[in-house]
mmCIF file of C-alpha atoms and ligand atoms in Angstrom:
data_model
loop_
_atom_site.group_PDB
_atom_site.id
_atom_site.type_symbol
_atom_site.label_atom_id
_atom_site.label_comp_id
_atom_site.label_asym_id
_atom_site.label_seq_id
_atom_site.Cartn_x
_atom_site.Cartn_y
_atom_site.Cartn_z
ATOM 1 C CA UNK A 5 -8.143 -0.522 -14.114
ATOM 2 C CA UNK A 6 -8.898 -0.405 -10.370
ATOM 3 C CA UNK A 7 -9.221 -3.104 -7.618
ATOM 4 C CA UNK A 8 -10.520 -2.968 -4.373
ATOM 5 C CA UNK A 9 -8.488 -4.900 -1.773
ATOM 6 C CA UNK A 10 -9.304 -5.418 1.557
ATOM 7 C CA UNK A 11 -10.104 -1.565 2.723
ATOM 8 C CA UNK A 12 -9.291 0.639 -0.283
ATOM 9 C CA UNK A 13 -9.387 1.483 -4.190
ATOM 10 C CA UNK A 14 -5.716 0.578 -5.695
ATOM 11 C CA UNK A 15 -4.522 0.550 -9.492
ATOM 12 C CA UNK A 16 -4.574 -3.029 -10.903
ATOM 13 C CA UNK A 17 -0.814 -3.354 -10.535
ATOM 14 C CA UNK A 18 -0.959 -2.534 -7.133
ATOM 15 C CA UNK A 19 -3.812 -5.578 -6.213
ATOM 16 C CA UNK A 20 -1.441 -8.150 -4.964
ATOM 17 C CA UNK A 21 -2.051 -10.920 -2.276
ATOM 18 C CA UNK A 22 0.438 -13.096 -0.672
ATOM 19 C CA UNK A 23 1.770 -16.309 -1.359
ATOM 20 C CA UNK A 24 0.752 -17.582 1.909
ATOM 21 C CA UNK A 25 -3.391 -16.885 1.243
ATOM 22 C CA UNK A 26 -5.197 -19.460 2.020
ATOM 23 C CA UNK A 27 -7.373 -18.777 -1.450
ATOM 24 C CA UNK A 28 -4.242 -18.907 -3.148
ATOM 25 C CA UNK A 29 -2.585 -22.278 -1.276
ATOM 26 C CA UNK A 30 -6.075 -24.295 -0.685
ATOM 27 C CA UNK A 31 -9.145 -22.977 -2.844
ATOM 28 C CA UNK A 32 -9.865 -21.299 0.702
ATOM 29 C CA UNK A 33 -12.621 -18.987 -0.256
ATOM 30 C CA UNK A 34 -16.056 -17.960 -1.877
ATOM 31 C CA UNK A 35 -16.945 -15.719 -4.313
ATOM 32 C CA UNK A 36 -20.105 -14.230 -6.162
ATOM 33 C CA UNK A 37 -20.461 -12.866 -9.855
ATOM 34 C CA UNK A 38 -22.723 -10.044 -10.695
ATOM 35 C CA UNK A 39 -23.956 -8.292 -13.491
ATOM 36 C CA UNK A 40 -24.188 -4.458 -13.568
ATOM 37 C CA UNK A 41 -27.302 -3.311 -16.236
ATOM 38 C CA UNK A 42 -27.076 0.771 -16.462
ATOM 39 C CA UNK A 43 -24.862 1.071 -12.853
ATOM 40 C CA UNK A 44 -27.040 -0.692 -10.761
ATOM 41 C CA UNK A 45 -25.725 -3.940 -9.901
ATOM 42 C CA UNK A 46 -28.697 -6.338 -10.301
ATOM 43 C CA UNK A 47 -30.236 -8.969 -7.236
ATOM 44 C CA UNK A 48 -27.204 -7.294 -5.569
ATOM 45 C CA UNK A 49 -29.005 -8.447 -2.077
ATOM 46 C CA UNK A 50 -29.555 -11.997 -3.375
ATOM 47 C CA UNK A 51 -26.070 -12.512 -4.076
ATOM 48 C CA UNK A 52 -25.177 -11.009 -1.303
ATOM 49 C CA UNK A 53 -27.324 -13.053 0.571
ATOM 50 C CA UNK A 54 -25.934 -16.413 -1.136
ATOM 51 C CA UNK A 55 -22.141 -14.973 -0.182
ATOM 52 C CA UNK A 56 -23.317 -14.887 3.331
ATOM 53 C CA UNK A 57 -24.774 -18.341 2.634
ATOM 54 C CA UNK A 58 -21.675 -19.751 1.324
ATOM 55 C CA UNK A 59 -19.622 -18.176 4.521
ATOM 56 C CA UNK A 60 -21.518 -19.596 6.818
ATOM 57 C CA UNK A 61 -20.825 -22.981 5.112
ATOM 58 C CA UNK A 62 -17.401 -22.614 5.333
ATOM 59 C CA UNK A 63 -17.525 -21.072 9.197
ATOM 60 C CA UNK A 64 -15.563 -17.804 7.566
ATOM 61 C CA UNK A 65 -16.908 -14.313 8.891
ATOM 62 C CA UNK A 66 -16.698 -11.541 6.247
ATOM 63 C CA UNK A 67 -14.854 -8.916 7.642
ATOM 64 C CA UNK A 68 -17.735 -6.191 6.357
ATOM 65 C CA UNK A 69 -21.185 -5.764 7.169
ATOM 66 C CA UNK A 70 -23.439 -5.878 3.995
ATOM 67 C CA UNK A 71 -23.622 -1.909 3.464
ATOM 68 C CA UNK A 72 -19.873 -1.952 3.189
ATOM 69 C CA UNK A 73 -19.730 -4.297 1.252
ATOM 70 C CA UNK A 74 -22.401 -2.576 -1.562
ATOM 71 C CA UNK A 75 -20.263 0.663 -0.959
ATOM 72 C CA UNK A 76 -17.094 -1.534 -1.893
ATOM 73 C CA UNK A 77 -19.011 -2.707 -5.051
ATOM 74 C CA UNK A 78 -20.557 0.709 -6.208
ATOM 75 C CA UNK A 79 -16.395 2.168 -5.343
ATOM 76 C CA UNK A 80 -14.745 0.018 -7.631
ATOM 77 C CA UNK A 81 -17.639 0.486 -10.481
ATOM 78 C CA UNK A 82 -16.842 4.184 -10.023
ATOM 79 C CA UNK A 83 -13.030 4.218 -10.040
ATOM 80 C CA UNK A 84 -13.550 1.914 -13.066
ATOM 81 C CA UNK A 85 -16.502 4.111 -14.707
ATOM 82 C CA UNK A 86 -18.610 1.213 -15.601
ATOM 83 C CA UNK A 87 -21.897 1.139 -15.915
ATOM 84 C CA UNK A 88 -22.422 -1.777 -18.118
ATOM 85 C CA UNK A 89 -20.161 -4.489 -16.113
ATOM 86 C CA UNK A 90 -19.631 -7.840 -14.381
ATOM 87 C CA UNK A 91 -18.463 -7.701 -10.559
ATOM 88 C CA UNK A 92 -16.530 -10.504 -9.146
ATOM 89 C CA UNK A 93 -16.430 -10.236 -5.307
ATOM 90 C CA UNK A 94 -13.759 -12.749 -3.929
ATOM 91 C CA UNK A 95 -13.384 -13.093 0.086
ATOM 92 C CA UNK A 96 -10.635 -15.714 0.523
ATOM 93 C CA UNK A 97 -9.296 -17.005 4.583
ATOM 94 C CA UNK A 98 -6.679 -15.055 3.921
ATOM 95 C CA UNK A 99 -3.198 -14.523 5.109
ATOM 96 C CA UNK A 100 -1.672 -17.631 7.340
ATOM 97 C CA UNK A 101 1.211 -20.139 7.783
ATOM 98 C CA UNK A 102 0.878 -23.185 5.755
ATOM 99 C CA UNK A 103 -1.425 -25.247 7.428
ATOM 100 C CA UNK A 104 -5.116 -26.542 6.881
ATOM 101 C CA UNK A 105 -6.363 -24.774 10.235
ATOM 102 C CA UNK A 106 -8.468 -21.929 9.224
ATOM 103 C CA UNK A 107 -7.764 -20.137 12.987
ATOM 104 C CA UNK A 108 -3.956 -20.033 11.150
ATOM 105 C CA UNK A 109 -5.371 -16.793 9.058
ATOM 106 C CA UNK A 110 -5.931 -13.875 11.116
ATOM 107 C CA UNK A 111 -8.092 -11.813 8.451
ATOM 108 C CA UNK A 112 -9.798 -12.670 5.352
ATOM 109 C CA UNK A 113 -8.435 -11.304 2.249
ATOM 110 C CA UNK A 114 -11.740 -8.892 0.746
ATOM 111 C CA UNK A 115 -11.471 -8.110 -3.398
ATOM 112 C CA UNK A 116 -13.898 -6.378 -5.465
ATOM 113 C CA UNK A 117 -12.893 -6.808 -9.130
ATOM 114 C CA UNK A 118 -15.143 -5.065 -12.017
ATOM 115 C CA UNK A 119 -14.723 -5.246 -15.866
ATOM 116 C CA UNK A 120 -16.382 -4.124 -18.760
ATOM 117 C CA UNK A 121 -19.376 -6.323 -20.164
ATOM 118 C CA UNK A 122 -19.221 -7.002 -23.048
ATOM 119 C CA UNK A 123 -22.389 -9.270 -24.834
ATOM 120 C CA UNK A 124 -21.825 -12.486 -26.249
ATOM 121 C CA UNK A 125 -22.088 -13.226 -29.274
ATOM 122 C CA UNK A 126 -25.531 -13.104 -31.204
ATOM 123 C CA UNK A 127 -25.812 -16.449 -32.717
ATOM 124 C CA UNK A 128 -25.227 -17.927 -29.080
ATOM 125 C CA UNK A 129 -29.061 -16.496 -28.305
ATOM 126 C CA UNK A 130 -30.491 -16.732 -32.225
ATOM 127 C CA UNK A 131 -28.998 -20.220 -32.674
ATOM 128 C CA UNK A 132 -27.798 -21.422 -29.817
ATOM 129 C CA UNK A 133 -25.014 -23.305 -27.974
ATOM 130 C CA UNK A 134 -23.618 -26.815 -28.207
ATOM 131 C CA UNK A 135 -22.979 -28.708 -24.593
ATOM 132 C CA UNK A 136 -21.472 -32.016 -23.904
ATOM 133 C CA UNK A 137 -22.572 -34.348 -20.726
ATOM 134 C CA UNK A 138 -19.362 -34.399 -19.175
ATOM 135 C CA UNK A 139 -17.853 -37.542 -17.990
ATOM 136 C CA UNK A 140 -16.763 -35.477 -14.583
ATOM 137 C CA UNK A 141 -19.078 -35.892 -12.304
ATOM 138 C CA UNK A 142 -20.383 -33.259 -9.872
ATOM 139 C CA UNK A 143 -18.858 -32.725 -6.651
ATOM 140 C CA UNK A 144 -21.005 -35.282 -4.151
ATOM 141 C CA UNK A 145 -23.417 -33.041 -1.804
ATOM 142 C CA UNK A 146 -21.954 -34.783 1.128
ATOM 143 C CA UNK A 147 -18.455 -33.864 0.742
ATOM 144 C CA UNK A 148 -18.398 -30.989 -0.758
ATOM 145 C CA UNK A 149 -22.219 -28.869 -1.451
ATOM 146 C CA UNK A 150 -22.108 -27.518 -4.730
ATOM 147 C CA UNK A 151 -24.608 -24.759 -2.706
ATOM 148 C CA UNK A 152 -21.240 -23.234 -1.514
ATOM 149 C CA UNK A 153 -19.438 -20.603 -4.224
ATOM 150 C CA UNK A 154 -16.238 -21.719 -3.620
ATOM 151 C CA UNK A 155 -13.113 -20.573 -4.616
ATOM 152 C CA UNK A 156 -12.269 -24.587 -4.667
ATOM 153 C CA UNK A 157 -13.208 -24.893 -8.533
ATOM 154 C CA UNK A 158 -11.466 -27.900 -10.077
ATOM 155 C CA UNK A 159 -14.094 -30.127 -10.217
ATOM 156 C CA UNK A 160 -15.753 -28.154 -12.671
ATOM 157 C CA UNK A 161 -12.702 -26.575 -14.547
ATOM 158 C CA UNK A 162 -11.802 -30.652 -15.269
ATOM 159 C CA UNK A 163 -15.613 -30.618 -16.859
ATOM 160 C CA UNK A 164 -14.700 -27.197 -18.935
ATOM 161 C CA UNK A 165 -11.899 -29.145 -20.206
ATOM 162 C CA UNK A 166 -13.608 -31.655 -21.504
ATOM 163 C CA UNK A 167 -15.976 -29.140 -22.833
ATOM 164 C CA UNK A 168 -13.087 -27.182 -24.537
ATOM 165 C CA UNK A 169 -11.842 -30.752 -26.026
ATOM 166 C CA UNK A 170 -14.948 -31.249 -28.113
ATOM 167 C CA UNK A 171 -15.420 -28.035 -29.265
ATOM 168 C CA UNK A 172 -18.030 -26.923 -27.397
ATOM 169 C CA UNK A 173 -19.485 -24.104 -25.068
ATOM 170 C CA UNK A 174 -20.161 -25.300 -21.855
ATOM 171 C CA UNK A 175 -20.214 -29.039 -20.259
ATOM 172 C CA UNK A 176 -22.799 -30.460 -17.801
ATOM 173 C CA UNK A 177 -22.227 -32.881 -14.764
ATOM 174 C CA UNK A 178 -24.489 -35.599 -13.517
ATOM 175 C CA UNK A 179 -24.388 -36.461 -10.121
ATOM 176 C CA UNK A 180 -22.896 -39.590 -8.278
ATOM 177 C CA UNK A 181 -26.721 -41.004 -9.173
ATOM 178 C CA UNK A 182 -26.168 -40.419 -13.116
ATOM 179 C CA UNK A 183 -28.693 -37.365 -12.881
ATOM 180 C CA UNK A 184 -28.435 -34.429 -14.348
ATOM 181 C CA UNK A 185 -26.823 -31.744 -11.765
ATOM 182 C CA UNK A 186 -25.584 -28.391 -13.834
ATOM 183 C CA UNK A 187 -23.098 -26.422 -15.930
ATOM 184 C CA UNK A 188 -19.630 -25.599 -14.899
ATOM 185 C CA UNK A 189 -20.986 -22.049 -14.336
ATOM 186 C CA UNK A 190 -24.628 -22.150 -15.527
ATOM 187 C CA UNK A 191 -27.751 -24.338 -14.677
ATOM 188 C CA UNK A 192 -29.453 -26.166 -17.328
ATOM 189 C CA UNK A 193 -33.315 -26.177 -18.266
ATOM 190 C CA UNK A 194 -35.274 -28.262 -20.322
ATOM 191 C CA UNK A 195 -38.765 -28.681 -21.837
ATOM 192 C CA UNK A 196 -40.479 -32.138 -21.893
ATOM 193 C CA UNK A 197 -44.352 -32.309 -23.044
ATOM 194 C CA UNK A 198 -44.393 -28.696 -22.666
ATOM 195 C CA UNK A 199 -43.515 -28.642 -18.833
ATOM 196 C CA UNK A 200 -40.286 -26.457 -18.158
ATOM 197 C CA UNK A 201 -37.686 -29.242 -16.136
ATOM 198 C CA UNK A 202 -34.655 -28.440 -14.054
ATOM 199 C CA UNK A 203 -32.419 -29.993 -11.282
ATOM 200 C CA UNK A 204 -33.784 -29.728 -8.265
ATOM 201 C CA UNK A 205 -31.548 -27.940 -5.641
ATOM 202 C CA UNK A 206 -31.326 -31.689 -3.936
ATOM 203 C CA UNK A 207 -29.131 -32.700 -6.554
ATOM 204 C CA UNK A 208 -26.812 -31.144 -5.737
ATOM 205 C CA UNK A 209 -26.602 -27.798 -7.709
ATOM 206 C CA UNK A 210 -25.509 -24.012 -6.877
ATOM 207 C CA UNK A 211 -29.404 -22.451 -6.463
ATOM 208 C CA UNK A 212 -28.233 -20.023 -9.303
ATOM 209 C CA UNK A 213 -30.034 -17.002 -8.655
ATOM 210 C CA UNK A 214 -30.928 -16.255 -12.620
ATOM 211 C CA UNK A 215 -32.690 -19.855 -12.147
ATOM 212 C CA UNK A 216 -34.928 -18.754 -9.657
ATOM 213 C CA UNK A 217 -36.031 -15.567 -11.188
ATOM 214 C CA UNK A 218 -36.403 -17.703 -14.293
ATOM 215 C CA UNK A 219 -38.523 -20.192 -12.156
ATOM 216 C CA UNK A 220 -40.722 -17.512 -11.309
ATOM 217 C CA UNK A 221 -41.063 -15.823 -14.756
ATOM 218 C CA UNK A 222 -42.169 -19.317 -16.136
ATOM 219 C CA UNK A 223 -44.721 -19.820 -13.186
ATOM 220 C CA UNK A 224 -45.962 -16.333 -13.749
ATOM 221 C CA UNK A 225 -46.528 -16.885 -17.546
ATOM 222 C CA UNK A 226 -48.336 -20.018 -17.070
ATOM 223 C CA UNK A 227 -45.506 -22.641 -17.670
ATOM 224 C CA UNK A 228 -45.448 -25.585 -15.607
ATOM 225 C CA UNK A 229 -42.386 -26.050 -13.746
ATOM 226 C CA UNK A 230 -41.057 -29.299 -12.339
ATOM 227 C CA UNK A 231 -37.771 -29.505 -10.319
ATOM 228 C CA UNK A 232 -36.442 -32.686 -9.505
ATOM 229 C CA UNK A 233 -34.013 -35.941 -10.523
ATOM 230 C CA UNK A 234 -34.145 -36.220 -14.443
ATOM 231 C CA UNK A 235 -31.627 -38.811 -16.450
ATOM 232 C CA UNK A 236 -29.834 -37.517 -19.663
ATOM 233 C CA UNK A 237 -32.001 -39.344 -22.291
ATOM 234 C CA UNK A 238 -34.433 -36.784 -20.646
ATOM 235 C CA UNK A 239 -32.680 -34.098 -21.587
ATOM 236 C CA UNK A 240 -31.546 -36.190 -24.879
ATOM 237 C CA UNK A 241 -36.006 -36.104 -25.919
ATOM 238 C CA UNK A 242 -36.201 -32.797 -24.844
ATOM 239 C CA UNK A 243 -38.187 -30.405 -27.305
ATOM 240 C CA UNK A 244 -35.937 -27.963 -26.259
ATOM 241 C CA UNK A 245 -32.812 -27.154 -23.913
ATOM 242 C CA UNK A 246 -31.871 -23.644 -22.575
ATOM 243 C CA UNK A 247 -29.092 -22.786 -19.544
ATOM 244 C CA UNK A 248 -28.949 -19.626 -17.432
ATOM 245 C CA UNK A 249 -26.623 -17.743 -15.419
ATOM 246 C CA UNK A 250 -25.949 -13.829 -13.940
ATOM 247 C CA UNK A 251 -23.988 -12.937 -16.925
ATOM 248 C CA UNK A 252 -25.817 -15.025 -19.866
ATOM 249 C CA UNK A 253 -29.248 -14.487 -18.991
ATOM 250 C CA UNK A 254 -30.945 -17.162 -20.815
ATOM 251 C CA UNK A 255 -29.249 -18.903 -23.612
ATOM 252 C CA UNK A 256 -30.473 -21.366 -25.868
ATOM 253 C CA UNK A 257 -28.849 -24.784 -26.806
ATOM 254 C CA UNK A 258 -28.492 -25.717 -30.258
ATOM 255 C CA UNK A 259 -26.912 -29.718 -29.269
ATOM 256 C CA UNK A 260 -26.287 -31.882 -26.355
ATOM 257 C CA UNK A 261 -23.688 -34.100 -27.622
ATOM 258 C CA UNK A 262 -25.209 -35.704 -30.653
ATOM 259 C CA UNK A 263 -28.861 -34.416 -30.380
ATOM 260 C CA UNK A 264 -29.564 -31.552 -31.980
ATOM 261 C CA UNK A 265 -32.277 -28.643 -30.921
ATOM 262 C CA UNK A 266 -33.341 -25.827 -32.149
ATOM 263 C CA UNK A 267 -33.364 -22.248 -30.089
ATOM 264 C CA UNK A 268 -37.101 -22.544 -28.946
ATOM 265 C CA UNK A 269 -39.663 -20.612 -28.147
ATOM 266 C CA UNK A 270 -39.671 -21.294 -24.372
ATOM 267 C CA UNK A 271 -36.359 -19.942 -23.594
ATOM 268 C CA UNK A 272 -37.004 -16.986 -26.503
ATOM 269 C CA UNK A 273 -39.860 -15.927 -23.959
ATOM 270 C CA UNK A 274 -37.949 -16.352 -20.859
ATOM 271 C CA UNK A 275 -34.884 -14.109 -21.987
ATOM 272 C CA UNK A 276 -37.190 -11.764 -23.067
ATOM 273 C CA UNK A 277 -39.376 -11.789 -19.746
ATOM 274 C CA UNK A 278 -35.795 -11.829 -17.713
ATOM 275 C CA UNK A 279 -34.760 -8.262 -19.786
ATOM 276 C CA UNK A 280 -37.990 -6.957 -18.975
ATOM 277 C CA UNK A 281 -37.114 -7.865 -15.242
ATOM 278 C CA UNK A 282 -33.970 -6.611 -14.999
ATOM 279 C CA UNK A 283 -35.350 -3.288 -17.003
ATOM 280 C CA UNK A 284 -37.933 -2.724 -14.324
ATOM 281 C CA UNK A 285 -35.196 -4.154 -11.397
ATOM 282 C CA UNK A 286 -33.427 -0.852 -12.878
ATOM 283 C CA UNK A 287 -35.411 1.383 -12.559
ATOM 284 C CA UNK A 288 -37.063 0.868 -9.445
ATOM 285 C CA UNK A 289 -33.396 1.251 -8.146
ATOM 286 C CA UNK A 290 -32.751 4.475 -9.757
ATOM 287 C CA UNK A 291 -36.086 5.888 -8.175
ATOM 288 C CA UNK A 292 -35.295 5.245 -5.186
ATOM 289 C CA UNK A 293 -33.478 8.386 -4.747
ATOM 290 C CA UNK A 294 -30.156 9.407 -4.270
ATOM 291 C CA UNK A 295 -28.250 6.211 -4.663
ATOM 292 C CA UNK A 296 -24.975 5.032 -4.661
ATOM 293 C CA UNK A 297 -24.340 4.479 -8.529
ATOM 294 C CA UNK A 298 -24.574 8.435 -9.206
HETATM 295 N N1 PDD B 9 -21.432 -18.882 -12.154
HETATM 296 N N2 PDD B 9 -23.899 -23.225 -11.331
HETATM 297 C C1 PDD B 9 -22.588 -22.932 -11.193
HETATM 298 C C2 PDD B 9 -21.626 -24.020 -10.890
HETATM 299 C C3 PDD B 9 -22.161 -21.608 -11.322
HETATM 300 O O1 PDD B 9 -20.858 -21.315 -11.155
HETATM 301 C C4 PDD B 9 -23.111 -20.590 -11.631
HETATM 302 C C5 PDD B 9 -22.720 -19.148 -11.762
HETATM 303 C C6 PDD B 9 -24.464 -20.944 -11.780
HETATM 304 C C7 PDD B 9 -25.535 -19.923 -12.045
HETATM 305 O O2 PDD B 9 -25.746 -19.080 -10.939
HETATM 306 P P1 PDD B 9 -26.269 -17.579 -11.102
HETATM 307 O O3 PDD B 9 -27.530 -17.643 -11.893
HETATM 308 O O4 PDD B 9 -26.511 -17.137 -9.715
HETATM 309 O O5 PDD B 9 -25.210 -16.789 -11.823
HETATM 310 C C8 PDD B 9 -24.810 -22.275 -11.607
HETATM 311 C C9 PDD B 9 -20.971 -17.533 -12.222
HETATM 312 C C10 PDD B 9 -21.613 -16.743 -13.311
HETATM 313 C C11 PDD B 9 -19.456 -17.542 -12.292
HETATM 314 O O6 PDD B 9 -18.872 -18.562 -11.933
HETATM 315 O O7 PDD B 9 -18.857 -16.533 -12.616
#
């Protein structure tokens, strides 16, 4: 297995940053996960886009312009010979003396990391999953925007926890105002009198990217959509539930803590409209002549 750190390609075993990162010592850092359908990394520019986003937030300058970065990506898929992959791109402060001070870290620390895909299990889309609301609450907008892919991830790793304690797949936070905010590493979606419902962006959620193209899918099929503040015994009368992310697609929920739901038509329709996306997403890449994934 390959890494790429900082400039270059390097065996696995040879990936190594120092003690003294500031992703390492602090949670000093963003990151962005991808999914790679047939070697071309999908929405590579939107997530791009969002890492740029989540710099910004953080006042951090990535040390690459974006073409650099896509070569970086389409490297380490090569050295790995994937074409059927998830890419985690992790740009941390970097280097520096112990110390809060971000001006202590000369250079950002730059890693592309790439893996095999491999699907999840078929009952998760046929049946479904099971969620708990988790008594963790969502990092408050104010102090720390959940809009920023951070590398500073305990807030929701506390919520996984909880998730892993009862058993179940993934957990969802509410906000400091008891509404429903998102997943530890999905966004959650819900249908209520037939009109698809989701967090609004306002409160306090990461604007997944798989939720937007999901947004549009439903518009463009003649769903309703409403984003906004919704309580859990909204979600609780649901007809049915669904959560999305880069790597799951769409996947239905079978139970939010003691309701029950069946895998419904809604989401069966979405996840197939999202495949048919990223099939066409695909191929428009690959005729666009000669590309970097060959
Ligand atoms: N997680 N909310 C949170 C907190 C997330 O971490 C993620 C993604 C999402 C969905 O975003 P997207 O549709 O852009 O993947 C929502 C990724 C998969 C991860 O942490 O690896």
């Amino acid at each position: 297995m390959f890494v790429y750190l900082n400039n270059k390609v390097v065996p696995a075993a040879e990936a190594k940053v120092s003690v003294f990162d500031h992703g390492f010592l602090y949670g000093d850092g963003i990151y962005e996960t991808m999914r790679v359908y047939d070697g071309v990394v999908f929405m590579l520019d939107e997530h791009l886009e969002r890492l740029y986003r989540s710099a910004s937030f953080i006042g951090l300058d990535i040390p690459k312009k974006i073409p650099d970065i896509k070569i970086a990506v389409y490297e380490t898929l090569q050295a790995n010979k994937l074409t059927g992959a998830y890419v985690r791109l992790t740009i941390s402060r970097g280097y520096g003396p112990i110390g809060l001070d971000p001006d202590l870290c000369k250079e950002p620390t730059f890693v592309v990391m790439a893996n095999e895909f491999k699907n999840y299990p078929k009952p998760y889309y046929e049946e479904g999953i099971k969620l708990i609301i988790s008594s963790v609450t969502r990092n408050f907008k104010e102090a720390l925007n959940p809009q920023i892919k951070s590398l500073n991830f305990l807030n929701n790793i506390l919520a996984k926890i909880e998730a892993k304690q009862a058993d179940v797949y993934e957990a969802i936070m509410l906000n400091a105002a008891g509404h429903l905010a998102e997943g530890t590493i999905s966004n959650i979606f819900f249908v209520k009198d037939g009109i698809l419902c989701t967090p609004s962006v306002e409160c306090g959620i990461l604007d997944g990217i798989t939720r937007g193209i999901v947004i549009d899918l439903a518009v463009k099929n003649g769903i309703e959509v409403k984003e906004g503040a919704f309580t859990p015994d909204e979600l609780y009368g649901a007809s049915e539930v669904f959560i999305t992310n880069t790597t799951m697609e769409v996947m239905p929920v079978r139970g939010v803590d003691k309701k029950e739901f069946k895998a419904g038509d809604i989401a069966r329709l979405l996840l197939k409209k999202y495949r048919h996306e990223v099939d066409g997403y695909v191929k428009e890449k690959k005729g666009e002549g000669p590309s970097l994934w060959e």
